[in-house]
Coordinates of C-alpha atoms and ligand atoms in Angstrom, one line a residue:
X943 CA 72.1 99.6 26.2
X944 CA 71.0 101.6 23.2
X945 CA 71.2 105.4 22.8
X946 CA 67.4 105.6 23.4
X947 CA 67.7 103.5 26.6
X948 CA 70.5 105.7 28.0
X949 CA 68.5 108.8 27.2
X950 CA 65.4 107.4 28.9
X951 CA 67.4 106.2 32.0
X952 CA 68.8 109.6 32.4
X953 CA 65.5 111.5 32.1
X954 CA 63.9 109.0 34.5
X955 CA 66.7 109.2 37.0
X956 CA 66.3 113.0 37.3
X957 CA 62.5 112.8 37.1
X958 CA 62.7 110.6 40.1
X959 CA 64.6 113.3 41.8
X960 CA 62.0 116.0 41.4
X961 CA 62.9 117.2 37.9
X962 CA 60.3 118.1 35.2
X963 CA 61.2 116.6 31.8
X964 CA 61.0 119.2 29.0
X965 CA 61.3 118.7 25.3
X966 CA 64.3 119.9 23.3
X967 CA 64.0 123.4 21.7
X968 CA 64.9 124.0 18.1
X969 CA 68.5 124.0 16.8
X970 CA 67.8 127.5 15.6
X971 CA 67.6 129.8 18.7
X972 CA 64.4 131.8 18.4
X973 CA 65.1 134.8 20.5
X974 CA 68.8 134.9 20.7
X975 CA 70.7 136.8 18.1
X976 CA 74.1 136.1 19.6
X977 CA 74.5 132.6 18.1
X978 CA 73.4 130.8 15.0
X979 CA 72.7 127.5 16.6
X980 CA 71.7 126.1 20.0
X981 CA 75.1 124.8 21.1
X982 CA 74.3 123.4 24.5
X983 CA 71.4 122.5 26.7
X984 CA 71.8 125.5 28.9
X985 CA 71.4 128.1 26.2
X986 CA 67.6 128.2 26.2
X987 CA 67.8 128.2 30.1
X988 CA 69.8 131.4 30.3
X989 CA 67.1 133.7 31.6
X990 CA 66.4 131.3 34.5
X991 CA 70.0 131.4 35.8
X992 CA 69.7 135.2 36.0
X993 CA 66.5 135.0 38.1
X994 CA 63.4 134.8 35.8
X995 CA 61.3 132.0 37.3
X996 CA 61.0 128.9 35.0
X997 CA 57.3 128.1 34.5
X998 CA 57.9 124.5 35.5
X999 CA 59.8 125.1 38.7
X1000 CA 63.4 124.9 39.9
X1001 CA 64.4 121.4 38.7
X1002 CA 64.4 120.8 34.9
X1003 CA 65.9 118.0 32.8
X1004 CA 66.0 117.3 29.1
X1005 CA 67.8 116.0 26.1
X1006 CA 68.6 119.0 23.9
X1007 CA 69.6 119.0 20.2
X1008 CA 72.8 120.8 19.8
X1009 CA 75.1 121.9 17.0
X1010 CA 78.7 123.3 17.2
X1011 CA 79.9 124.5 13.9
X1012 CA 83.4 125.2 15.3
X1013 CA 83.7 121.4 15.4
X1014 CA 83.2 120.8 11.6
X1015 CA 87.0 120.6 11.0
X1016 CA 87.4 118.2 13.9
X1017 CA 85.0 115.6 12.6
X1018 CA 86.8 112.5 11.5
X1019 CA 88.3 111.5 14.8
X1020 CA 86.8 109.1 17.4
X1021 CA 84.8 111.6 19.4
X1022 CA 83.8 114.8 17.6
X1023 CA 80.5 115.3 16.0
X1024 CA 78.9 118.6 14.9
X1025 CA 75.4 117.6 16.0
X1026 CA 74.9 116.0 19.3
X1027 CA 72.4 115.4 22.0
X1028 CA 73.1 117.0 25.3
X1029 CA 71.6 115.5 28.3
X1030 CA 71.0 118.2 30.8
X1031 CA 69.7 118.8 34.3
X1032 CA 69.3 122.1 36.0
X1033 CA 68.9 123.6 39.4
X1034 CA 67.7 127.1 39.3
X1035 CA 68.7 128.2 42.8
X1036 CA 67.6 124.9 44.2
X1037 CA 70.2 122.1 44.9
X1038 CA 73.9 122.5 44.5
X1039 CA 77.2 120.5 44.7
X1040 CA 76.3 118.2 47.6
X1041 CA 73.4 116.7 45.5
X1042 CA 74.7 117.0 42.0
X1043 CA 78.1 115.3 42.4
X1044 CA 76.8 112.2 44.2
X1045 CA 73.9 112.0 41.8
X1046 CA 76.2 112.0 38.8
X1047 CA 78.4 109.5 40.3
X1048 CA 75.5 107.2 41.0
X1049 CA 74.1 107.7 37.5
X1050 CA 77.4 106.8 35.9
X1051 CA 78.4 103.9 38.1
X1052 CA 75.0 102.3 39.0
X1053 CA 72.6 103.2 36.2
X1054 CA 75.1 103.1 33.3
X1055 CA 77.3 100.7 35.1
X1056 CA 80.5 102.3 33.8
X1057 CA 83.8 100.9 35.1
X1058 CA 84.6 103.2 38.1
X1059 CA 88.3 102.7 37.7
X1060 CA 88.1 104.3 34.2
X1061 CA 86.5 107.5 35.5
X1062 CA 88.6 110.7 36.0
X1063 CA 87.6 114.1 37.2
X1064 CA 88.8 117.7 36.8
X1065 CA 88.0 120.6 39.1
X1066 CA 88.5 124.4 39.1
X1067 CA 91.9 125.6 40.4
X1068 CA 90.7 129.0 41.4
X1069 CA 91.9 132.5 40.4
X1070 CA 93.1 134.8 43.2
X1071 CA 93.1 137.9 41.0
X1072 CA 89.4 137.5 40.3
X1073 CA 88.7 136.5 43.9
X1074 CA 87.3 133.1 42.9
X1075 CA 88.4 130.3 45.2
X1076 CA 89.6 126.8 44.3
X1077 CA 86.8 124.3 44.2
X1078 CA 88.1 122.1 47.0
X1079 CA 84.5 121.2 48.0
X1080 CA 83.8 119.4 44.7
X1081 CA 87.2 117.7 44.7
X1082 CA 86.5 116.4 48.3
X1083 CA 83.0 115.1 47.3
X1084 CA 84.4 113.1 44.4
X1085 CA 87.3 111.8 46.6
X1086 CA 84.8 110.5 49.1
X1087 CA 82.7 108.8 46.4
X1088 CA 85.7 107.0 44.8
X1089 CA 86.8 106.1 48.3
X1090 CA 83.6 104.1 48.8
X1091 CA 84.8 101.9 46.0
X1092 CA 88.1 101.4 47.7
X1093 CA 89.9 103.2 44.9
X1094 CA 93.0 105.3 45.7
X1095 CA 92.1 108.8 44.7
X1096 CA 94.8 111.4 45.0
X1097 CA 94.3 114.9 43.8
X1098 CA 96.8 116.2 41.2
X1099 CA 97.6 119.6 39.8
X1100 CA 98.9 120.9 36.5
X1101 CA 98.9 117.4 34.9
X1102 CA 99.5 119.0 31.5
X1103 CA 103.0 119.9 32.7
X1104 CA 103.8 117.1 35.1
X1105 CA 101.7 114.2 33.8
X1106 CA 99.4 112.1 35.9
X1107 CA 101.0 110.4 38.9
X1108 CA 100.1 107.0 40.2
X1109 CA 96.9 107.1 42.2
X1110 CA 95.8 110.5 41.0
X1111 CA 92.3 110.6 39.7
X1112 CA 91.1 114.2 40.3
X1113 CA 92.9 117.1 38.8
X1114 CA 92.8 120.9 39.2
X1115 CA 92.9 123.0 36.0
X1116 CA 92.6 126.7 35.5
X1117 CA 90.3 129.2 33.8
X1118 CA 90.6 127.8 30.3
X1119 CA 89.5 124.3 31.2
X1120 CA 87.4 124.4 34.3
X1121 CA 85.4 127.5 34.0
X1122 CA 82.3 127.6 32.0
X1123 CA 80.3 130.4 30.4
X1124 CA 78.9 130.9 26.9
X1125 CA 81.9 133.1 26.2
X1126 CA 84.5 130.7 27.7
X1127 CA 87.1 131.8 30.2
X1128 CA 86.2 134.5 32.8
X1129 CA 88.5 137.0 31.0
X1130 CA 86.4 136.6 27.8
X1131 CA 83.0 137.2 29.4
X1132 CA 81.1 140.3 28.6
X1133 CA 79.4 142.3 31.4
X1134 CA 76.3 140.7 32.7
X1135 CA 77.1 137.2 31.5
X1136 CA 76.7 134.4 34.1
X1137 CA 79.3 131.7 34.5
X1138 CA 81.1 129.6 37.1
X1139 CA 83.6 126.8 37.9
X1140 CA 82.8 123.4 36.6
X1141 CA 83.8 119.8 37.3
X1142 CA 84.1 117.5 34.4
X1143 CA 84.0 113.7 34.1
X1144 CA 86.2 111.8 31.7
X1145 CA 86.3 108.2 30.6
X1146 CA 89.6 106.4 30.0
X1147 CA 89.4 104.4 26.7
X1148 CA 92.9 103.2 27.3
X1149 CA 94.2 104.0 23.8
X1150 CA 98.0 104.8 23.6
X1151 CA 99.1 108.4 23.9
X1152 CA 100.2 110.2 20.7
X1153 CA 103.1 112.6 21.4
X1154 CA 101.8 114.8 18.6
X1155 CA 99.5 116.2 21.2
X1156 CA 102.1 116.9 23.9
X1157 CA 104.9 115.2 25.8
X1158 CA 102.6 113.8 28.5
X1159 CA 99.1 112.5 28.5
X1160 CA 96.5 113.9 30.9
X1161 CA 92.7 113.9 31.1
X1162 CA 92.4 117.1 29.0
X1163 CA 94.9 115.9 26.4
X1164 CA 93.6 115.9 22.8
X1165 CA 95.0 112.5 21.8
X1166 CA 91.6 110.8 22.3
X1167 CA 92.5 108.5 25.2
X1168 CA 90.4 110.4 27.8
X1169 CA 87.0 111.6 26.6
X1170 CA 84.9 114.1 28.4
X1171 CA 81.5 112.6 29.1
X1172 CA 79.9 115.3 31.2
X1173 CA 80.3 118.7 32.8
X1174 CA 78.7 120.0 36.0
X1175 CA 78.8 123.8 35.9
X1176 CA 78.2 125.6 39.2
X1177 CA 76.8 128.7 37.8
X1178 CA 77.0 131.2 40.7
X1179 CA 78.8 134.2 39.3
X1180 CA 78.0 137.1 37.1
X1181 CA 80.5 139.4 35.5
X1182 CA 80.5 143.0 36.8
X1183 CA 83.2 145.2 35.3
X1184 CA 86.5 143.2 35.4
X1185 CA 85.3 141.4 38.6
X1186 CA 82.7 138.9 39.5
X1187 CA 79.7 139.0 41.8
X1188 CA 77.7 136.2 43.2
X1189 CA 74.3 135.6 41.5
X1190 CA 71.3 136.0 43.9
X1191 CA 71.1 132.1 43.9
X1192 CA 73.6 129.5 42.8
X1193 CA 72.6 127.2 40.0
X1194 CA 73.6 123.9 38.6
X1195 CA 74.0 123.3 34.8
X1196 CA 74.9 119.8 33.9
X1197 CA 75.5 118.8 30.3
X1198 CA 76.6 115.4 29.0
X1199 CA 77.1 114.4 25.4
X1200 CA 74.8 111.4 24.9
X1201 CA 76.9 110.0 22.0
X1202 CA 80.0 110.0 24.3
X1203 CA 78.2 108.5 27.2
X1204 CA 76.9 105.8 24.9
X1205 CA 80.4 105.1 23.6
X1206 CA 81.6 104.7 27.2
X1207 CA 78.8 102.3 28.0
X1208 CA 79.8 100.3 24.9
X1209 CA 83.4 100.4 26.2
X1210 CA 84.6 101.5 22.8
X1211 CA 86.4 104.7 22.2
X1212 CA 84.5 105.7 19.0
X1213 CA 81.2 107.5 19.0
X1214 CA 80.5 106.2 15.5
X1215 CA 80.1 102.7 16.9
X1216 CA 77.0 103.6 18.9
X1217 CA 73.7 102.2 17.5
X1218 CA 72.3 105.4 16.0
X1219 CA 75.5 106.1 14.1
X1220 CA 76.2 102.4 13.3
X1221 CA 73.1 102.3 11.1
X1222 CA 74.6 105.0 9.0
X1223 CA 78.0 103.4 8.8
X1224 CA 76.4 100.0 7.9
X1225 CA 74.3 101.6 5.1
X1226 CA 77.4 103.4 3.8
X1227 CA 79.5 100.2 3.8
X1228 CA 76.7 98.4 1.9
X1229 CA 76.3 101.0 -0.8
X1230 CA 80.1 101.7 -1.2
X1231 CA 81.4 98.2 -0.7
X1232 CA 84.2 99.7 1.5
X1233 CA 85.1 98.8 5.0
X1234 CA 84.8 101.3 7.9
X1235 CA 87.9 99.9 9.5
X1236 CA 90.0 100.7 6.4
X1237 CA 92.2 103.6 7.5
X1238 CA 92.0 105.0 4.0
X1239 CA 88.2 105.5 4.2
X1240 CA 87.4 105.8 7.9
X1241 CA 87.5 109.6 8.0
X1242 CA 85.1 109.8 5.1
X1243 CA 82.7 107.4 6.7
X1244 CA 82.7 109.5 9.9
X1245 CA 82.3 112.8 8.1
X1246 CA 79.4 111.6 5.9
X1247 CA 77.6 110.0 8.9
X1248 CA 78.0 113.1 11.1
X1249 CA 77.1 115.6 8.4
X1250 CA 74.1 113.6 7.1
X1251 CA 72.7 113.4 10.6
X1252 CA 73.3 117.1 11.4
X1253 CA 71.8 118.2 8.0
X1254 CA 68.7 116.1 8.6
X1255 CA 68.2 117.6 12.1
X1256 CA 68.7 121.1 10.7
X1257 CA 66.2 120.6 7.9
X1258 CA 63.8 119.2 10.4
X1259 CA 64.0 122.4 12.3
X1260 CA 63.2 124.5 9.2
X1261 CA 66.7 125.6 8.1
X1262 CA 66.9 126.1 4.4
X1263 CA 70.3 125.7 2.5
X1264 CA 71.6 129.2 1.5
X1265 CA 74.5 131.6 1.5
X1266 CA 74.2 133.2 4.9
X1267 CA 73.9 132.2 8.5
X1268 CA 72.3 128.9 9.3
X1269 CA 71.6 128.2 5.7
X1270 CA 75.3 128.5 4.8
X1271 CA 76.4 126.1 7.5
X1272 CA 73.8 123.6 6.3
X1273 CA 75.0 124.0 2.7
X1274 CA 78.6 123.4 3.8
X1275 CA 77.6 120.2 5.6
X1276 CA 75.7 118.8 2.7
X1277 CA 78.5 119.7 0.2
X1278 CA 81.2 118.3 2.4
X1279 CA 79.2 115.1 2.8
X1280 CA 78.8 114.8 -0.9
X1281 CA 82.5 115.2 -1.5
X1282 CA 83.3 112.4 1.0
X1283 CA 80.5 110.2 -0.6
X1284 CA 82.5 110.7 -3.8
X1285 CA 85.6 109.5 -2.0
X1286 CA 83.8 106.4 -1.0
X1287 CA 82.7 106.0 -4.6
X1288 CA 79.0 106.4 -3.9
X1289 CA 76.7 108.1 -6.3
X1290 CA 73.8 110.5 -6.1
X1291 CA 70.9 109.8 -3.8
X1292 CA 72.8 108.2 -0.8
X1293 CA 72.3 111.3 1.4
X1294 CA 68.5 110.8 1.2
X1295 CA 68.9 107.2 2.2
X1296 CA 71.0 108.2 5.2
X1297 CA 68.6 110.8 6.2
X1298 CA 65.9 108.1 6.3
X1299 CA 68.0 106.1 8.7
X1300 CA 68.5 109.2 10.9
X1301 CA 64.8 109.9 10.9
X1302 CA 64.0 106.3 11.8
X1303 CA 66.5 106.3 14.6
X1304 CA 65.4 109.5 16.2
X1305 CA 61.8 110.2 15.4
X1306 CA 60.4 108.7 18.6
X1307 CA 62.2 111.3 20.6
X1308 CA 62.1 114.2 18.0
X1309 CA 58.7 114.1 16.3
X1310 CA 59.5 117.1 14.1
X1311 CA 61.8 114.8 12.0
X1312 CA 58.9 112.7 11.0
X1313 CA 56.6 115.7 10.3
X1314 CA 59.2 117.3 8.0
X1315 CA 60.2 114.0 6.3
X1316 CA 59.2 114.9 2.7
X1317 CA 60.7 118.4 3.0
X1318 CA 64.0 117.1 4.2
X1319 CA 64.3 114.7 1.3
X1320 CA 63.3 117.4 -1.3
X1321 CA 65.9 119.8 0.1
X1322 CA 68.7 117.2 0.1
X1323 CA 67.8 116.2 -3.5
X1324 CA 67.8 119.8 -4.7
X1325 CA 70.9 120.8 -2.9
X1326 CA 72.8 117.8 -4.2
X1327 CA 71.8 118.5 -7.8
X1328 CA 72.8 122.1 -7.5
X1329 CA 76.2 121.3 -5.9
X1330 CA 77.0 118.8 -8.6
X1331 CA 76.5 121.6 -11.2
X1332 CA 78.8 123.9 -9.1
X1333 CA 81.4 121.1 -9.1
X1334 CA 81.3 121.0 -12.9
X1335 CA 82.0 124.8 -13.1
X1336 CA 84.8 124.4 -10.5
X1337 CA 86.3 121.6 -12.5
X1338 CA 86.6 123.9 -15.5
X1339 CA 88.6 126.4 -13.3
X1340 CA 90.7 123.5 -12.1
X1341 CA 91.5 122.4 -15.6
X1342 CA 92.6 126.0 -16.4
X1343 CA 95.0 126.0 -13.4
X1344 CA 96.2 122.5 -14.2
X1345 CA 96.9 123.4 -17.8
X1346 CA 99.6 125.8 -16.7
X1347 CA 101.5 122.8 -15.4
X1348 CA 104.2 122.8 -12.8
X1349 CA 103.1 123.6 -9.3
X1350 CA 99.6 124.6 -8.3
X1351 CA 100.2 127.6 -6.0
X1352 CA 98.5 128.4 -2.7
X1353 CA 96.4 131.3 -3.9
X1354 CA 94.9 129.2 -6.8
X1355 CA 94.0 126.4 -4.3
X1356 CA 92.5 128.9 -2.0
X1357 CA 90.5 130.5 -4.8
X1358 CA 89.1 127.1 -5.8
X1359 CA 88.2 126.6 -2.1
X1360 CA 86.5 130.0 -1.5
X1361 CA 85.0 130.8 -4.9
X1362 CA 84.2 127.4 -6.3
X1363 CA 83.5 125.5 -3.1
X1364 CA 86.4 123.1 -3.9
X1365 CA 87.6 121.4 -0.7
X1366 CA 91.3 121.6 -0.4
X1367 CA 91.8 117.9 -0.1
X1368 CA 89.9 117.5 -3.4
X1369 CA 92.3 119.9 -5.2
X1370 CA 95.2 117.9 -3.7
X1371 CA 93.7 114.6 -4.8
X1372 CA 93.1 115.9 -8.4
X1373 CA 96.6 117.3 -8.6
X1374 CA 98.0 114.0 -7.6
X1375 CA 96.0 112.2 -10.2
X1376 CA 97.5 114.5 -12.9
X1377 CA 101.0 114.1 -11.5
X1378 CA 101.1 117.8 -10.6
X1379 CA 102.9 119.3 -7.6
X1380 CA 101.0 121.4 -5.2
X1381 CA 102.2 124.3 -3.1
X1382 CA 103.1 123.3 0.5
X1383 CA 100.1 122.5 2.6
X1384 CA 101.4 124.9 5.2
X1385 CA 100.8 128.0 3.0
X1386 CA 97.3 126.9 2.1
X1387 CA 96.6 126.1 5.6
X1388 CA 97.7 129.6 6.7
X1389 CA 95.4 131.2 4.1
X1390 CA 92.5 129.0 5.2
X1391 CA 93.2 129.7 8.9
X1392 CA 93.2 133.5 8.2
X1393 CA 89.9 133.1 6.4
X1394 CA 88.5 131.1 9.4
X1395 CA 89.8 133.5 11.9
X1396 CA 88.1 136.4 10.1
X1397 CA 84.8 134.6 10.3
X1398 CA 85.3 133.5 13.9
X1399 CA 86.2 137.0 15.1
X1400 CA 83.1 138.1 13.3
X1401 CA 81.1 135.6 15.3
X1402 CA 82.8 136.8 18.5
X1403 CA 81.9 140.4 17.8
X1404 CA 78.4 139.4 17.1
X1405 CA 78.4 137.7 20.5
X1406 CA 79.7 140.6 22.5
X1407 CA 77.8 143.2 20.7
X1408 CA 74.5 141.4 20.7
X1409 CA 74.5 140.6 24.3
X1410 CA 76.2 143.4 26.1
X1411 CA 75.5 146.7 24.4
X1412 CA 72.4 146.3 22.4
X1413 CA 70.2 144.2 24.5
X1414 CA 67.4 146.8 24.7
X1415 CA 67.2 147.4 21.0
X1416 CA 67.2 143.7 20.4
X1417 CA 64.3 143.3 22.8
X1418 CA 62.3 146.1 20.9
X1419 CA 62.9 144.2 17.7
X1420 CA 61.7 141.0 19.3
X1421 CA 58.4 142.7 20.2
X1422 CA 58.2 144.3 16.7
X1423 CA 58.6 140.8 15.3
X1424 CA 55.4 139.6 17.1
X1425 CA 53.5 142.6 15.8
X1426 CA 54.8 142.0 12.3
X1427 CA 53.8 138.3 12.2
X1428 CA 50.2 139.2 13.2
X1429 CA 50.0 142.1 10.7
X1430 CA 51.2 139.7 7.9
X1431 CA 48.4 137.3 8.8
X1432 CA 45.9 140.1 8.7
X1433 CA 47.0 141.3 5.3
X1434 CA 48.1 138.0 3.6
X1435 CA 45.8 135.5 5.3
X1436 CA 45.8 133.3 8.4
X1437 CA 47.8 130.5 6.7
X1438 CA 50.9 132.7 7.0
X1439 CA 53.2 131.2 9.7
X1440 CA 56.8 131.9 10.8
X1441 CA 59.4 129.6 9.3
X1442 CA 62.5 131.3 10.7
X1443 CA 63.7 134.3 12.5
X1444 CA 66.8 136.3 13.3
X1445 CA 67.0 139.4 15.4
X1446 CA 70.0 141.6 16.0
X1447 CA 70.3 145.1 17.5
X1448 CA 70.2 146.5 13.9
X1449 CA 67.2 144.9 12.4
X1450 CA 64.7 142.0 12.6
X1451 CA 64.3 139.3 10.0
X1452 CA 61.4 136.9 9.6
X1453 CA 61.0 134.0 7.2
X1454 CA 57.3 133.0 6.6
X1455 CA 55.2 130.7 4.5
X1456 CA 53.5 132.6 1.8
X1457 CA 52.9 131.7 -1.9
X1458 CA 53.9 134.9 -3.6
X1459 CA 55.7 138.3 -3.7
X1460 CA 53.9 141.0 -1.7
X1461 CA 52.6 144.0 -3.5
X1462 CA 53.7 147.5 -2.6
X1463 CA 50.2 148.1 -1.2
X1464 CA 50.4 145.0 1.0
X1465 CA 53.8 146.1 2.4
X1466 CA 52.4 149.6 3.1
X1467 CA 49.4 148.1 4.8
X1468 CA 51.5 145.8 7.1
X1469 CA 53.7 148.8 8.1
X1470 CA 50.6 150.8 8.9
X1471 CA 49.2 148.1 11.1
X1472 CA 52.4 147.7 13.1
X1473 CA 52.9 151.5 13.5
X1474 CA 49.3 151.8 14.6
X1475 CA 49.8 149.2 17.3
X1476 CA 53.0 151.0 18.5
X1477 CA 51.0 154.2 18.7
X1478 CA 48.2 152.6 20.7
X1479 CA 50.7 151.9 23.6
X1480 CA 49.5 148.4 24.3
X1481 CA 50.8 146.4 27.2
X1482 CA 52.8 143.2 26.5
X1483 CA 52.0 140.5 28.9
X1484 CA 53.6 137.2 29.9
X1485 CA 51.4 134.4 31.1
X1486 CA 52.4 130.9 32.1
X1487 CA 49.7 128.3 31.3
X1488 CA 49.1 124.7 30.3
X1489 CA 50.0 124.0 26.7
X1490 CA 46.5 122.9 25.6
X1491 CA 45.0 126.0 27.1
X1492 CA 47.5 128.1 25.1
X1493 CA 46.6 126.2 21.9
X1494 CA 42.9 126.8 22.5
X1495 CA 43.7 130.5 22.7
X1496 CA 45.2 130.2 19.2
X1497 CA 48.7 131.1 20.3
X1498 CA 51.3 131.0 17.4
X1499 CA 53.7 128.1 17.5
X1500 CA 57.2 127.9 16.4
X1501 CA 57.6 125.7 13.3
X1502 CA 58.3 122.0 14.2
X1503 CA 58.8 122.7 17.9
X1504 CA 57.7 120.5 20.7
X1505 CA 56.6 122.2 23.9
X1506 CA 56.5 121.2 27.5
X1507 CA 53.1 120.8 29.3
X1508 CA 53.4 124.3 30.8
X1509 CA 54.5 127.1 28.6
X1510 CA 54.9 130.8 28.6
X1511 CA 52.8 132.9 26.3
X1512 CA 53.4 136.5 25.3
X1513 CA 50.3 138.5 24.3
X1514 CA 50.2 142.1 23.0
X1515 CA 47.1 143.3 24.8
X1516 CA 45.0 141.4 27.4
X1517 CA 44.7 137.6 27.1
X1518 CA 41.0 137.7 26.4
X1519 CA 41.3 140.1 23.5
X1520 CA 45.0 140.2 22.4
X1521 CA 46.2 141.7 19.2
X1522 CA 48.9 139.1 19.0
X1523 CA 49.6 136.0 21.0
X1524 CA 52.6 133.6 20.7
X1525 CA 54.3 130.8 22.5
X1526 CA 57.5 132.6 23.5
X1527 CA 60.2 132.6 26.2
X1528 CA 60.8 136.4 25.9
X1529 CA 62.2 138.9 26.6
X1530 CA 59.9 141.7 25.4
X1531 CA 59.2 145.3 26.1
X1532 CA 56.5 146.1 28.7
X1533 CA 54.5 148.3 26.3
X1534 CA 54.5 148.7 22.5
X1535 CA 55.1 152.4 22.9
X1536 CA 58.8 151.7 23.7
X1537 CA 59.2 150.7 20.0
X1538 CA 58.3 154.2 18.9
X1539 CA 60.6 156.1 21.4
X1540 CA 62.4 159.0 19.8
X1541 CA 59.8 159.2 17.0
X1542 CA 60.9 155.9 15.5
X1543 CA 58.7 154.2 12.8
X1544 CA 58.5 150.6 11.8
X1545 CA 59.8 150.2 8.2
X1546 CA 60.0 147.1 5.9
X1547 CA 63.4 147.4 4.1
X1548 CA 63.2 144.3 2.0
X1549 CA 60.8 141.5 1.0
X1550 CA 62.2 138.6 -1.0
X1551 CA 62.0 134.9 -1.7
X1552 CA 64.2 132.5 0.1
X1553 CA 62.8 129.2 -1.1
X1554 CA 59.7 127.8 -2.7
X1555 CA 56.8 129.1 -0.7
X1556 CA 58.9 131.0 1.8
X1557 CA 59.4 134.8 1.8
X1558 CA 61.8 136.9 3.9
X1559 CA 61.3 140.3 5.4
X1560 CA 63.9 142.6 6.9
X1561 CA 62.6 145.5 8.9
X1562 CA 63.9 148.2 11.1
X1563 CA 62.7 150.8 13.6
X1564 CA 64.0 154.1 12.3
Ligands
LIG1200 N1 76.9 124.3 29.7 C1 77.8 123.2 29.9 C2 78.4 122.6 28.7 O1 77.9 122.9 27.6 C3 77.0 122.2 30.7 O2 75.7 122.0 30.2 O3 79.3 121.9 28.7

């Protein structure tokens, strides 16, 4: 069974159970300043858990493009990838555990024909302090299903301490493992965030345990023997103060990594062996003359394959390599891939070849890849050339350090890493070649860890701040963003379209296609139009309608996005004579006058180039 066939089977299975199949949204969240990338299928669904009706009903399914940058350092093992496809099905206040668990069991055992004896389950242990009970209902349902296969299915607890006893197949874990919210464990959730207990499914690949990961092996052990292939979240709580309240209706949020499911179907504990990844590995083996099975090179094979795929998808969604936000992550992926291509002894141009394989493998499902084909290749070429120049500068710095002889100390290694983009393993390799000692890996690792922790806690703050305290201001900026795009089209021409956006509670940012720098007069004119529309107190209206109807109305699209048949549209002003009209999931203010509350005015703070033909504006309400 190929990746495409598994994806198809899943969507058909849930379609047959009353779900509407929707296309994936962009990897770059459009109206969510709390995160750089779409990291799970549920992210675009958040409003619907909290009660907003979904335009297509209460049962939805899809295969969502997802990217988790926190996994970059993990790539190289048998199961981590930064980019992945997440199969998802949702119940918005419709069915619950009694349907979801048997369906999943049926899908895994009958549709995918996985070996039942290799399936393991985890359930939520409960937390008395928070008043959330143990999920005995889910555990009981699973027990019954395994029982039908005549399999002994005992329920264990704390296997991380006691190990897995004979006959145990279902295990209770606590807040860290079997509770799901965007912020993680219940204790980390900000006010107003929804979450709930989950029950996860694991596949046993039977590899030997590695004591490096703990004395005993268990389903959540990191040694790679058990791989999580899916997660049913029963999203029925919302955080209120330090406690939890029930949401008006309970929801189901299933997410399953397609790559891992495909590996389980293949019966091989390595996601790089599935067909869509194998084409990349085979290409790499051909151009490098090296073997994937060679332990010396396997990690580089995996890193290059993962990063090339992720970079291709990002470029397909309009991300531009740069020094901040999404662009920075993309740049890091491309650079790291190039470094590992060097390890494999492969020269310039291979990334482009790999991206072609990615596009060929995925374009039937993700049409945007084909549409952006030429742009993806140009960007990869340009970025590779630029990085090779940087490497030359970095090499000069390395030579200076090396000329001092003796041991290369941790701060110098760290400086090469942060200032010159020199990966640490590269400095290590170079030092070895020159017969130089290098400072203990531990010290460098600590510096790097501190560096990463700083950036992570930055991200965590962004999360808490964006979501909890400043939601209203962010919503105002979101509406201002719509006004701005329309004003830009009026002043610069109708060919102006949005190419990226980022909204926080402090400002809005828009990237748009436009040939040249704006004049002072044009900037002033755009500001005037937006401020006039704020002063006119216009209603902002949401309408759900058929996609082709919305297109006929000339509603603005997001670059490269594919939309479901029924979409929601936001218009500033009535639908028959709107000032602005866009495909958009919201949220927005009710009336433009809210943007001007407290005498605030719309002001453009900055207008600059980000790439050929793409300009960026930062604007505020002050
Ligand atoms: N939100 C859950 C996850 O990402 C299930 O979709 O694992």
